[in-house]
Amino acid sequence: MSKSQKLFNDAKKVIPSGVNSPVRYFEPYPFFAKKSNGAYIWDEDNQRYIDFCNGYGALLLGHRRKEVLSAVSKQLTQGTMFCIPTKSEIELSKLIIGNFPSIQKVRLVNTGGEATMTAIRLARGFTKKKKIIKFEGCYHGAHDSVLVKAGSGSAHNGISVSDGGLDEVSKNTLVVQYNNSEELERIISKNKDIAGVIVEPILANMGLILPEKNFLSEIRKITKDNDVPLIFDEVVTGFRISPGGAQQHFGIKPDITTLAKALGSGFAVAAVGGKKEIMDLLSPGGKVYQASTYAGNPTSVSAAIASIKTINKIKNKLYSKLEKYNTMLTHVIDDMATDLKIPHQINFISSMFQIFFTDKPVVDYTSSMNADAKKFKKMFSVLLKKGIFIAPSQFEVVFLSDAHTKTDLENTLNAYDAALKSVKN
Ligand SMILES: Cc1ncc(COP(=O)(O)O)c(C=O)c1O
């Protein structure tokens, strides 16, 4: 029995399902991580994996990035928690605002879910309205207002509305098909109680689904025309698609933005920011309450400052390299699947991609759900055996990092070759 299997048996006795986040479980048992560096994770059995899960997108710069580790090590000698303001919070806020011109003021929180929860409360506080519109398959964290037709682990485990969530809350969340701005317009024009629209500008929680041409500019126009705040959930895309996220890439200015993942390069830090008149509603100056003991803690803040400074310093090389590597990977995988006559689609942008086993384009929740997830599962397990770790679900994304080398890509392609052949059989 492997050490990971033994540990999983032990974990199940004390941790529900043996994991601290549902997406980490896969059959027959997940490997247990021991250490990581750059592009690699080693498990307790000392098996090395090339990591393409990359902290579900957080590790844009790779594991244990030197600039981040040295900033955090320095901070550890000064203190890990003060619960009183620090100079570094101002520095981080200025860096975030510098990269995201739609953000005039920003509050730091700890997780993406906390950021979206605060964004929605702010939208409700600002408009004094109740209902939120989200898009089918978008995942915005594990809280009641957004756990409705959500992607990621919730789609993977067939949970459309979570048990224990209140109907009174979920009925105030209206769901619109992704890439369908006409449906959004229809619902907004019929309903005068819309507090906000929240969207992943690139849907990275149903596999990868790209916004169709004009989708984002149309939803910006519809929300503006109807005075409804537009929230871009850039928890995945922030810093990953460009230094200023998807909003910079597509040239759209939302009213509120949420950031997490790549902001902290492996440390728990997130942010919610936006227009001054909205952000100033936060307590104690305003009456929208949000608070957290660990918010803005100096350890995570030092990691975030180092991450943004590093990204800004290397941006000219970073994004073109990631795109080049991603284009190479996806084109070869596409050719392999075509040669094997496996019906498939590959969606990709910047440093993210996903393959779907279907002959129809994947443009929304339903088309992603209709892809053959059993084939995906088989592909995943062969990749893992060959030392390639991608997120264990069709409804997640393959993430590249700055640490991947050409040799890593060659090894990855050899593994995809074997994995696709196994899918064919
Ligand atoms: C787009 C998006 N928003 C919000 C979240 C929630 O972030 P967290 O898991 O840090 O709460 C996630 C998590 O994967 C996400 O992908």
Short mmCIF file of C-alpha atoms and ligand atoms in Angstrom, two decimals:
data_model
loop_
_atom_site.label_atom_id
_atom_site.label_comp_id
_atom_site.label_asym_id
_atom_site.label_seq_id
_atom_site.Cartn_x
_atom_site.Cartn_y
_atom_site.Cartn_z
CA MET A 1 0.00 0.00 0.00
CA SER A 2 1.37 3.44 -0.89
CA LYS A 3 1.96 6.03 1.81
CA SER A 4 -0.70 8.24 0.19
CA GLN A 5 -3.26 5.45 0.42
CA LYS A 6 -2.42 4.81 4.08
CA LEU A 7 -2.62 8.54 4.82
CA PHE A 8 -5.96 8.81 3.05
CA ASN A 9 -7.38 5.96 5.12
CA ASP A 10 -6.20 7.77 8.21
CA ALA A 11 -7.44 11.18 7.01
CA LYS A 12 -10.98 9.85 6.43
CA LYS A 13 -11.24 9.05 10.14
CA VAL A 14 -10.73 12.65 11.19
CA ILE A 15 -11.48 14.85 8.14
CA PRO A 16 -14.83 14.64 6.29
CA SER A 17 -14.15 12.64 3.09
CA GLY A 18 -10.45 12.95 3.97
CA VAL A 19 -10.06 16.34 2.27
CA ASN A 20 -10.31 19.98 3.29
CA SER A 21 -11.83 21.09 -0.02
CA PRO A 22 -14.03 18.83 -2.16
CA VAL A 23 -12.11 19.41 -5.41
CA ARG A 24 -9.07 17.70 -3.90
CA TYR A 25 -10.71 14.29 -3.81
CA PHE A 26 -10.47 11.87 -6.71
CA GLU A 27 -10.80 8.11 -7.04
CA PRO A 28 -9.43 5.92 -5.65
CA TYR A 29 -7.60 8.39 -3.35
CA PRO A 30 -5.67 11.64 -3.80
CA PHE A 31 -1.90 11.68 -3.48
CA PHE A 32 -0.60 13.40 -0.38
CA ALA A 33 1.82 16.24 -1.08
CA LYS A 34 5.13 16.42 0.76
CA LYS A 35 6.94 19.33 -0.87
CA SER A 36 7.04 21.47 -3.98
CA ASN A 37 9.41 23.62 -5.99
CA GLY A 38 9.03 25.56 -9.24
CA ALA A 39 6.90 23.44 -11.57
CA TYR A 40 6.88 20.31 -9.39
CA ILE A 41 5.12 18.66 -6.46
CA TRP A 42 6.46 15.55 -4.72
CA ASP A 43 4.14 13.19 -2.90
CA GLU A 44 4.75 11.24 0.32
CA ASP A 45 5.99 8.32 -1.79
CA ASN A 46 8.58 10.65 -3.36
CA GLN A 47 6.91 10.51 -6.77
CA ARG A 48 7.40 13.80 -8.67
CA TYR A 49 4.58 15.43 -10.63
CA ILE A 50 4.75 18.30 -13.11
CA ASP A 51 2.07 20.55 -11.64
CA PHE A 52 -0.61 21.99 -13.93
CA CYS A 53 -3.15 22.43 -11.13
CA ASN A 54 -0.91 25.14 -9.73
CA GLY A 55 -3.08 25.94 -6.73
CA TYR A 56 -6.10 26.24 -9.06
CA GLY A 57 -4.37 29.11 -10.79
CA ALA A 58 -2.74 30.79 -7.79
CA LEU A 59 0.81 29.77 -8.69
CA LEU A 60 1.25 31.87 -11.83
CA LEU A 61 4.88 32.36 -10.81
CA GLY A 62 5.39 28.70 -9.80
CA HIS A 63 5.88 27.06 -6.42
CA ARG A 64 8.10 28.81 -3.86
CA ARG A 65 8.97 31.73 -6.12
CA LYS A 66 12.18 33.22 -4.77
CA GLU A 67 11.06 36.87 -4.70
CA VAL A 68 7.91 35.91 -2.78
CA LEU A 69 9.71 33.66 -0.31
CA SER A 70 12.35 36.26 0.45
CA ALA A 71 9.72 38.97 1.08
CA VAL A 72 7.78 36.65 3.38
CA SER A 73 10.94 35.48 5.21
CA LYS A 74 11.87 39.11 5.83
CA GLN A 75 8.38 39.83 7.15
CA LEU A 76 8.49 36.82 9.49
CA THR A 77 11.34 38.49 11.39
CA GLN A 78 9.19 41.60 11.92
CA GLY A 79 5.90 40.02 13.00
CA THR A 80 3.11 37.93 11.49
CA MET A 81 0.02 39.65 12.78
CA PHE A 82 -0.74 43.06 14.21
CA CYS A 83 -4.49 43.66 13.73
CA ILE A 84 -3.77 47.34 13.43
CA PRO A 85 -2.92 49.11 10.15
CA THR A 86 0.47 48.77 8.48
CA LYS A 87 2.34 50.78 5.84
CA SER A 88 2.49 47.67 3.66
CA GLU A 89 -1.31 47.58 3.26
CA ILE A 90 -1.14 51.03 1.66
CA GLU A 91 1.67 49.89 -0.62
CA LEU A 92 -0.29 46.81 -1.70
CA SER A 93 -3.48 48.80 -2.29
CA LYS A 94 -1.58 51.28 -4.47
CA LEU A 95 -0.07 48.41 -6.48
CA ILE A 96 -3.50 46.84 -7.03
CA ILE A 97 -4.99 50.19 -8.05
CA GLY A 98 -2.01 50.79 -10.37
CA ASN A 99 -2.67 47.52 -12.22
CA PHE A 100 -6.49 47.82 -12.21
CA PRO A 101 -7.58 51.35 -13.18
CA SER A 102 -11.27 50.49 -12.54
CA ILE A 103 -10.38 50.17 -8.85
CA GLN A 104 -10.29 53.43 -6.93
CA LYS A 105 -10.34 51.91 -3.45
CA VAL A 106 -9.68 48.37 -2.32
CA ARG A 107 -10.22 46.31 0.81
CA LEU A 108 -8.10 43.25 1.55
CA VAL A 109 -9.69 39.98 2.62
CA ASN A 110 -8.39 36.41 2.82
CA THR A 111 -10.17 34.30 0.20
CA GLY A 112 -11.91 34.67 -3.13
CA GLY A 113 -15.20 33.64 -1.55
CA GLU A 114 -14.94 36.39 1.04
CA ALA A 115 -14.20 38.88 -1.74
CA THR A 116 -17.28 37.94 -3.80
CA MET A 117 -19.48 37.83 -0.69
CA THR A 118 -18.38 41.39 0.14
CA ALA A 119 -18.78 42.52 -3.49
CA ILE A 120 -22.39 41.30 -3.52
CA ARG A 121 -23.17 42.87 -0.15
CA LEU A 122 -21.71 46.14 -1.42
CA ALA A 123 -23.84 45.98 -4.58
CA ARG A 124 -26.94 45.41 -2.44
CA GLY A 125 -25.97 48.18 -0.04
CA PHE A 126 -25.31 50.59 -2.91
CA THR A 127 -28.52 49.93 -4.86
CA LYS A 128 -30.75 49.07 -1.86
CA LYS A 129 -32.02 46.21 -4.03
CA LYS A 130 -32.06 42.47 -3.40
CA LYS A 131 -31.56 40.26 -6.39
CA ILE A 132 -28.25 39.18 -7.87
CA ILE A 133 -27.76 37.86 -11.37
CA LYS A 134 -25.07 35.26 -11.94
CA PHE A 135 -24.23 33.14 -14.97
CA GLU A 136 -24.73 29.40 -15.21
CA GLY A 137 -21.54 27.51 -14.37
CA CYS A 138 -19.67 30.48 -12.91
CA TYR A 139 -18.20 29.68 -9.51
CA HIS A 140 -17.75 32.52 -7.06
CA GLY A 141 -16.96 30.69 -3.81
CA ALA A 142 -18.82 28.55 -1.31
CA HIS A 143 -21.48 30.95 0.02
CA ASP A 144 -25.25 30.83 -0.36
CA SER A 145 -25.90 33.71 -2.80
CA VAL A 146 -23.62 32.22 -5.44
CA LEU A 147 -23.87 28.46 -4.83
CA VAL A 148 -26.64 28.28 -7.39
CA LYS A 149 -25.92 26.44 -10.65
CA ALA A 150 -22.25 26.91 -9.85
CA GLY A 151 -19.32 25.27 -11.60
CA SER A 152 -16.15 23.70 -10.17
CA GLY A 153 -16.62 21.07 -7.43
CA SER A 154 -20.28 21.93 -7.15
CA ALA A 155 -20.93 20.94 -10.81
CA HIS A 156 -18.52 17.99 -10.46
CA ASN A 157 -20.46 16.63 -7.49
CA GLY A 158 -23.90 17.38 -8.97
CA ILE A 159 -24.86 19.99 -6.39
CA SER A 160 -27.00 22.67 -8.04
CA VAL A 161 -28.11 24.25 -4.73
CA SER A 162 -26.32 23.16 -1.56
CA ASP A 163 -28.23 21.37 1.20
CA GLY A 164 -28.25 23.67 4.19
CA GLY A 165 -28.43 26.77 1.98
CA LEU A 166 -31.57 28.82 2.44
CA ASP A 167 -34.23 28.96 -0.30
CA GLU A 168 -34.85 32.53 0.81
CA VAL A 169 -31.30 33.35 -0.28
CA SER A 170 -31.03 31.28 -3.47
CA LYS A 171 -34.37 32.53 -4.80
CA ASN A 172 -32.81 35.99 -4.86
CA THR A 173 -30.10 34.73 -7.22
CA LEU A 174 -31.22 34.70 -10.83
CA VAL A 175 -29.23 32.59 -13.24
CA VAL A 176 -28.54 33.49 -16.87
CA GLN A 177 -26.86 31.34 -19.54
CA TYR A 178 -23.20 32.28 -20.06
CA ASN A 179 -22.57 34.00 -23.39
CA ASN A 180 -26.24 35.01 -23.64
CA SER A 181 -26.48 38.78 -23.25
CA GLU A 182 -30.03 38.84 -24.70
CA GLU A 183 -31.25 36.72 -21.81
CA LEU A 184 -29.52 39.10 -19.39
CA GLU A 185 -31.22 42.07 -21.02
CA ARG A 186 -34.62 40.36 -20.88
CA ILE A 187 -34.30 39.54 -17.17
CA ILE A 188 -32.99 42.97 -16.21
CA SER A 189 -35.74 44.76 -18.14
CA LYS A 190 -38.45 42.62 -16.48
CA ASN A 191 -37.07 42.93 -12.97
CA LYS A 192 -36.67 46.19 -11.11
CA ASP A 193 -35.02 44.63 -8.05
CA ILE A 194 -31.57 43.77 -9.44
CA ALA A 195 -28.72 44.76 -7.10
CA GLY A 196 -25.87 43.53 -9.27
CA VAL A 197 -24.55 41.23 -11.96
CA ILE A 198 -21.56 39.02 -11.15
CA VAL A 199 -19.57 37.25 -13.85
CA GLU A 200 -16.31 35.44 -14.44
CA PRO A 201 -15.06 37.39 -17.48
CA ILE A 202 -13.51 34.10 -18.63
CA LEU A 203 -15.40 31.09 -17.28
CA ALA A 204 -12.73 28.93 -15.67
CA ASN A 205 -14.95 26.69 -13.55
CA MET A 206 -16.75 24.59 -16.19
CA GLY A 207 -13.53 23.63 -17.83
CA LEU A 208 -12.48 26.71 -19.77
CA ILE A 209 -15.17 28.69 -21.58
CA LEU A 210 -14.29 31.88 -23.39
CA PRO A 211 -16.55 34.90 -23.63
CA GLU A 212 -17.86 35.21 -27.18
CA LYS A 213 -17.03 38.36 -29.11
CA ASN A 214 -18.96 41.33 -27.63
CA PHE A 215 -20.44 39.30 -24.72
CA LEU A 216 -18.55 41.30 -22.09
CA SER A 217 -19.05 44.66 -23.81
CA GLU A 218 -22.77 43.93 -24.15
CA ILE A 219 -23.20 43.01 -20.49
CA ARG A 220 -21.28 46.17 -19.59
CA LYS A 221 -23.66 48.24 -21.72
CA ILE A 222 -26.81 46.56 -20.38
CA THR A 223 -25.75 46.98 -16.74
CA LYS A 224 -24.73 50.61 -17.32
CA ASP A 225 -27.98 51.47 -19.11
CA ASN A 226 -29.95 49.98 -16.22
CA ASP A 227 -27.80 51.38 -13.37
CA VAL A 228 -26.89 47.91 -12.16
CA PRO A 229 -23.38 47.46 -10.74
CA LEU A 230 -21.27 44.98 -12.70
CA ILE A 231 -18.94 42.76 -10.68
CA PHE A 232 -16.03 41.11 -12.48
CA ASP A 233 -14.92 38.10 -10.48
CA GLU A 234 -11.25 38.07 -11.45
CA VAL A 235 -10.22 35.59 -8.75
CA VAL A 236 -8.79 33.35 -11.49
CA THR A 237 -8.10 35.86 -14.27
CA GLY A 238 -6.63 38.71 -12.20
CA PHE A 239 -2.87 38.94 -12.92
CA ARG A 240 -3.10 35.69 -14.94
CA ILE A 241 -4.52 37.00 -18.22
CA SER A 242 -2.54 40.22 -18.01
CA PRO A 243 -1.12 42.39 -15.19
CA GLY A 244 -4.56 44.07 -15.13
CA GLY A 245 -6.56 40.87 -15.54
CA ALA A 246 -9.29 40.09 -18.06
CA GLN A 247 -10.59 43.67 -17.83
CA GLN A 248 -7.33 44.98 -19.26
CA HIS A 249 -7.26 42.25 -21.91
CA PHE A 250 -10.84 42.93 -23.09
CA GLY A 251 -10.85 46.68 -22.36
CA ILE A 252 -13.92 46.65 -20.07
CA LYS A 253 -14.29 48.55 -16.80
CA PRO A 254 -16.48 46.84 -14.19
CA ASP A 255 -17.81 48.68 -11.12
CA ILE A 256 -16.45 46.16 -8.63
CA THR A 257 -13.61 43.62 -9.03
CA THR A 258 -12.63 40.65 -6.91
CA LEU A 259 -9.07 39.30 -6.86
CA ALA A 260 -7.39 36.36 -5.08
CA LYS A 261 -5.27 33.38 -6.26
CA ALA A 262 -2.32 34.84 -8.25
CA LEU A 263 -2.42 37.96 -6.05
CA GLY A 264 -0.86 35.95 -3.22
CA SER A 265 1.30 33.41 -5.09
CA GLY A 266 0.43 30.71 -2.58
CA PHE A 267 -0.45 32.85 0.44
CA ALA A 268 -4.02 33.50 1.56
CA VAL A 269 -4.88 37.02 0.45
CA ALA A 270 -7.73 38.40 -1.64
CA ALA A 271 -9.19 41.79 -2.45
CA VAL A 272 -12.40 43.52 -3.36
CA GLY A 273 -12.12 46.88 -5.04
CA GLY A 274 -14.02 49.29 -7.20
CA LYS A 275 -15.50 52.72 -7.55
CA LYS A 276 -14.90 55.03 -4.62
CA GLU A 277 -18.60 55.75 -4.05
CA ILE A 278 -19.31 52.04 -3.71
CA MET A 279 -16.23 51.08 -1.67
CA ASP A 280 -16.78 53.95 0.78
CA LEU A 281 -19.99 52.23 1.89
CA LEU A 282 -17.86 49.74 3.83
CA SER A 283 -17.92 50.01 7.61
CA PRO A 284 -16.90 51.92 9.70
CA GLY A 285 -17.32 54.87 7.29
CA GLY A 286 -20.40 53.29 5.74
CA LYS A 287 -23.06 50.83 6.76
CA VAL A 288 -22.06 47.76 4.74
CA TYR A 289 -20.39 45.48 7.26
CA GLN A 290 -17.33 43.40 6.44
CA ALA A 291 -14.57 42.35 8.80
CA SER A 292 -11.90 39.73 9.33
CA THR A 293 -9.20 39.07 11.94
CA TYR A 294 -6.63 37.97 9.36
CA ALA A 295 -7.48 40.55 6.68
CA GLY A 296 -4.40 42.47 5.56
CA ASN A 297 -2.08 40.35 7.75
CA PRO A 298 1.51 41.38 7.07
CA THR A 299 2.67 37.92 5.99
CA SER A 300 0.15 37.57 3.16
CA VAL A 301 0.48 41.25 2.28
CA SER A 302 4.25 40.89 1.87
CA ALA A 303 3.65 37.92 -0.47
CA ALA A 304 1.15 39.93 -2.53
CA ILE A 305 3.45 42.95 -2.81
CA ALA A 306 6.29 40.72 -4.01
CA SER A 307 3.96 38.94 -6.46
CA ILE A 308 2.70 42.12 -8.10
CA LYS A 309 6.16 43.69 -8.24
CA THR A 310 7.58 40.53 -9.81
CA ILE A 311 4.74 40.29 -12.33
CA ASN A 312 5.11 43.95 -13.27
CA LYS A 313 8.88 43.58 -13.62
CA ILE A 314 8.80 40.51 -15.88
CA LYS A 315 5.48 41.14 -17.65
CA ASN A 316 7.00 41.71 -21.09
CA LYS A 317 8.48 38.22 -21.08
CA LEU A 318 6.02 36.43 -18.79
CA TYR A 319 2.76 36.65 -20.74
CA SER A 320 4.28 36.05 -24.17
CA LYS A 321 6.18 33.01 -22.88
CA LEU A 322 3.08 31.54 -21.23
CA GLU A 323 1.00 32.11 -24.33
CA LYS A 324 3.67 30.58 -26.56
CA TYR A 325 3.93 27.49 -24.34
CA ASN A 326 0.15 27.17 -24.10
CA THR A 327 -0.29 27.49 -27.88
CA MET A 328 2.35 24.82 -28.40
CA LEU A 329 0.76 22.41 -25.88
CA THR A 330 -2.80 22.87 -27.09
CA HIS A 331 -1.93 22.61 -30.79
CA VAL A 332 -0.04 19.36 -30.33
CA ILE A 333 -2.74 17.87 -28.06
CA ASP A 334 -5.37 18.94 -30.60
CA ASP A 335 -3.43 17.22 -33.42
CA MET A 336 -2.96 14.06 -31.33
CA ALA A 337 -6.68 13.80 -30.59
CA THR A 338 -7.55 14.52 -34.22
CA ASP A 339 -5.14 11.83 -35.46
CA LEU A 340 -6.72 9.36 -33.04
CA LYS A 341 -10.18 10.39 -34.33
CA ILE A 342 -11.37 11.27 -30.82
CA PRO A 343 -14.19 13.85 -30.93
CA HIS A 344 -12.87 16.75 -28.88
CA GLN A 345 -12.69 20.50 -28.33
CA ILE A 346 -9.83 22.48 -26.82
CA ASN A 347 -10.54 25.90 -25.37
CA PHE A 348 -7.50 27.99 -24.51
CA ILE A 349 -6.38 31.50 -23.73
CA SER A 350 -3.20 32.96 -22.29
CA SER A 351 -1.91 30.41 -19.73
CA MET A 352 -5.05 28.25 -19.36
CA PHE A 353 -6.66 25.48 -21.38
CA GLN A 354 -9.01 22.53 -21.17
CA ILE A 355 -9.92 19.62 -23.43
CA PHE A 356 -13.52 18.37 -23.71
CA PHE A 357 -14.53 15.07 -25.31
CA THR A 358 -17.42 16.19 -27.50
CA ASP A 359 -17.89 17.11 -31.15
CA LYS A 360 -19.81 20.31 -30.27
CA PRO A 361 -18.22 23.66 -29.35
CA VAL A 362 -18.19 24.25 -25.58
CA VAL A 363 -19.59 27.72 -24.99
CA ASP A 364 -21.71 27.40 -21.84
CA TYR A 365 -22.78 25.21 -18.89
CA THR A 366 -24.89 22.80 -20.95
CA SER A 367 -22.30 22.18 -23.65
CA SER A 368 -19.63 21.59 -20.98
CA MET A 369 -21.95 19.21 -19.08
CA ASN A 370 -22.56 17.29 -22.32
CA ALA A 371 -18.89 16.47 -22.85
CA ASP A 372 -17.84 12.94 -21.92
CA ALA A 373 -16.60 13.30 -18.32
CA LYS A 374 -15.82 9.56 -18.08
CA LYS A 375 -13.24 9.94 -20.82
CA PHE A 376 -11.81 12.94 -19.00
CA LYS A 377 -11.50 10.89 -15.82
CA LYS A 378 -9.62 8.17 -17.66
CA MET A 379 -7.30 10.71 -19.26
CA PHE A 380 -6.67 12.28 -15.85
CA SER A 381 -5.68 8.98 -14.25
CA VAL A 382 -3.23 8.09 -17.03
CA LEU A 383 -1.70 11.58 -16.88
CA LEU A 384 -1.27 11.19 -13.12
CA LYS A 385 0.41 7.79 -13.52
CA LYS A 386 2.80 9.42 -15.98
CA GLY A 387 3.66 12.16 -13.46
CA ILE A 388 1.43 14.96 -14.76
CA PHE A 389 -0.91 16.56 -12.23
CA ILE A 390 -3.84 18.48 -13.68
CA ALA A 391 -6.92 19.35 -11.61
CA PRO A 392 -8.95 16.14 -11.23
CA SER A 393 -12.14 17.32 -12.91
CA GLN A 394 -13.53 18.19 -16.33
CA PHE A 395 -14.88 21.36 -14.72
CA GLU A 396 -11.48 22.80 -13.87
CA VAL A 397 -8.68 24.23 -15.97
CA VAL A 398 -5.07 23.34 -16.81
CA PHE A 399 -2.87 26.18 -15.56
CA LEU A 400 0.65 26.91 -16.81
CA SER A 401 3.17 28.70 -14.65
CA ASP A 402 6.33 30.67 -15.26
CA ALA A 403 8.26 27.73 -13.82
CA HIS A 404 7.40 25.28 -16.62
CA THR A 405 10.27 24.55 -18.98
CA LYS A 406 10.31 23.25 -22.54
CA THR A 407 11.40 19.85 -21.22
CA ASP A 408 8.37 19.84 -18.89
CA LEU A 409 6.16 20.48 -21.91
CA GLU A 410 7.77 17.66 -23.89
CA ASN A 411 7.23 15.25 -20.99
CA THR A 412 3.68 16.51 -20.65
CA LEU A 413 2.96 15.91 -24.33
CA ASN A 414 4.31 12.34 -24.10
CA ALA A 415 1.93 11.75 -21.21
CA TYR A 416 -1.04 13.28 -23.11
CA ASP A 417 -0.20 10.99 -26.03
CA ALA A 418 -0.55 7.91 -23.79
CA ALA A 419 -3.60 9.37 -22.00
CA LEU A 420 -5.43 10.14 -25.25
CA LYS A 421 -4.65 6.66 -26.58
CA SER A 422 -6.23 5.21 -23.44
CA VAL A 423 -9.35 7.33 -24.04
CA LYS A 424 -9.57 6.02 -27.59
CA ASN A 425 -9.58 2.39 -26.41
C1 LIG B 1 -13.75 32.62 -10.14
C2 LIG B 1 -13.67 32.24 -8.70
N1 LIG B 1 -14.21 33.05 -7.78
C3 LIG B 1 -14.15 32.78 -6.46
C4 LIG B 1 -13.54 31.63 -6.01
C5 LIG B 1 -13.48 31.33 -4.55
O1 LIG B 1 -12.18 31.55 -4.08
P1 LIG B 1 -11.70 30.86 -2.73
O2 LIG B 1 -11.62 29.40 -2.99
O3 LIG B 1 -10.37 31.51 -2.45
O4 LIG B 1 -12.73 31.20 -1.70
C6 LIG B 1 -12.95 30.76 -6.93
C7 LIG B 1 -12.29 29.54 -6.47
O5 LIG B 1 -11.87 28.68 -7.22
C8 LIG B 1 -13.02 31.07 -8.31
O6 LIG B 1 -12.50 30.25 -9.24
#
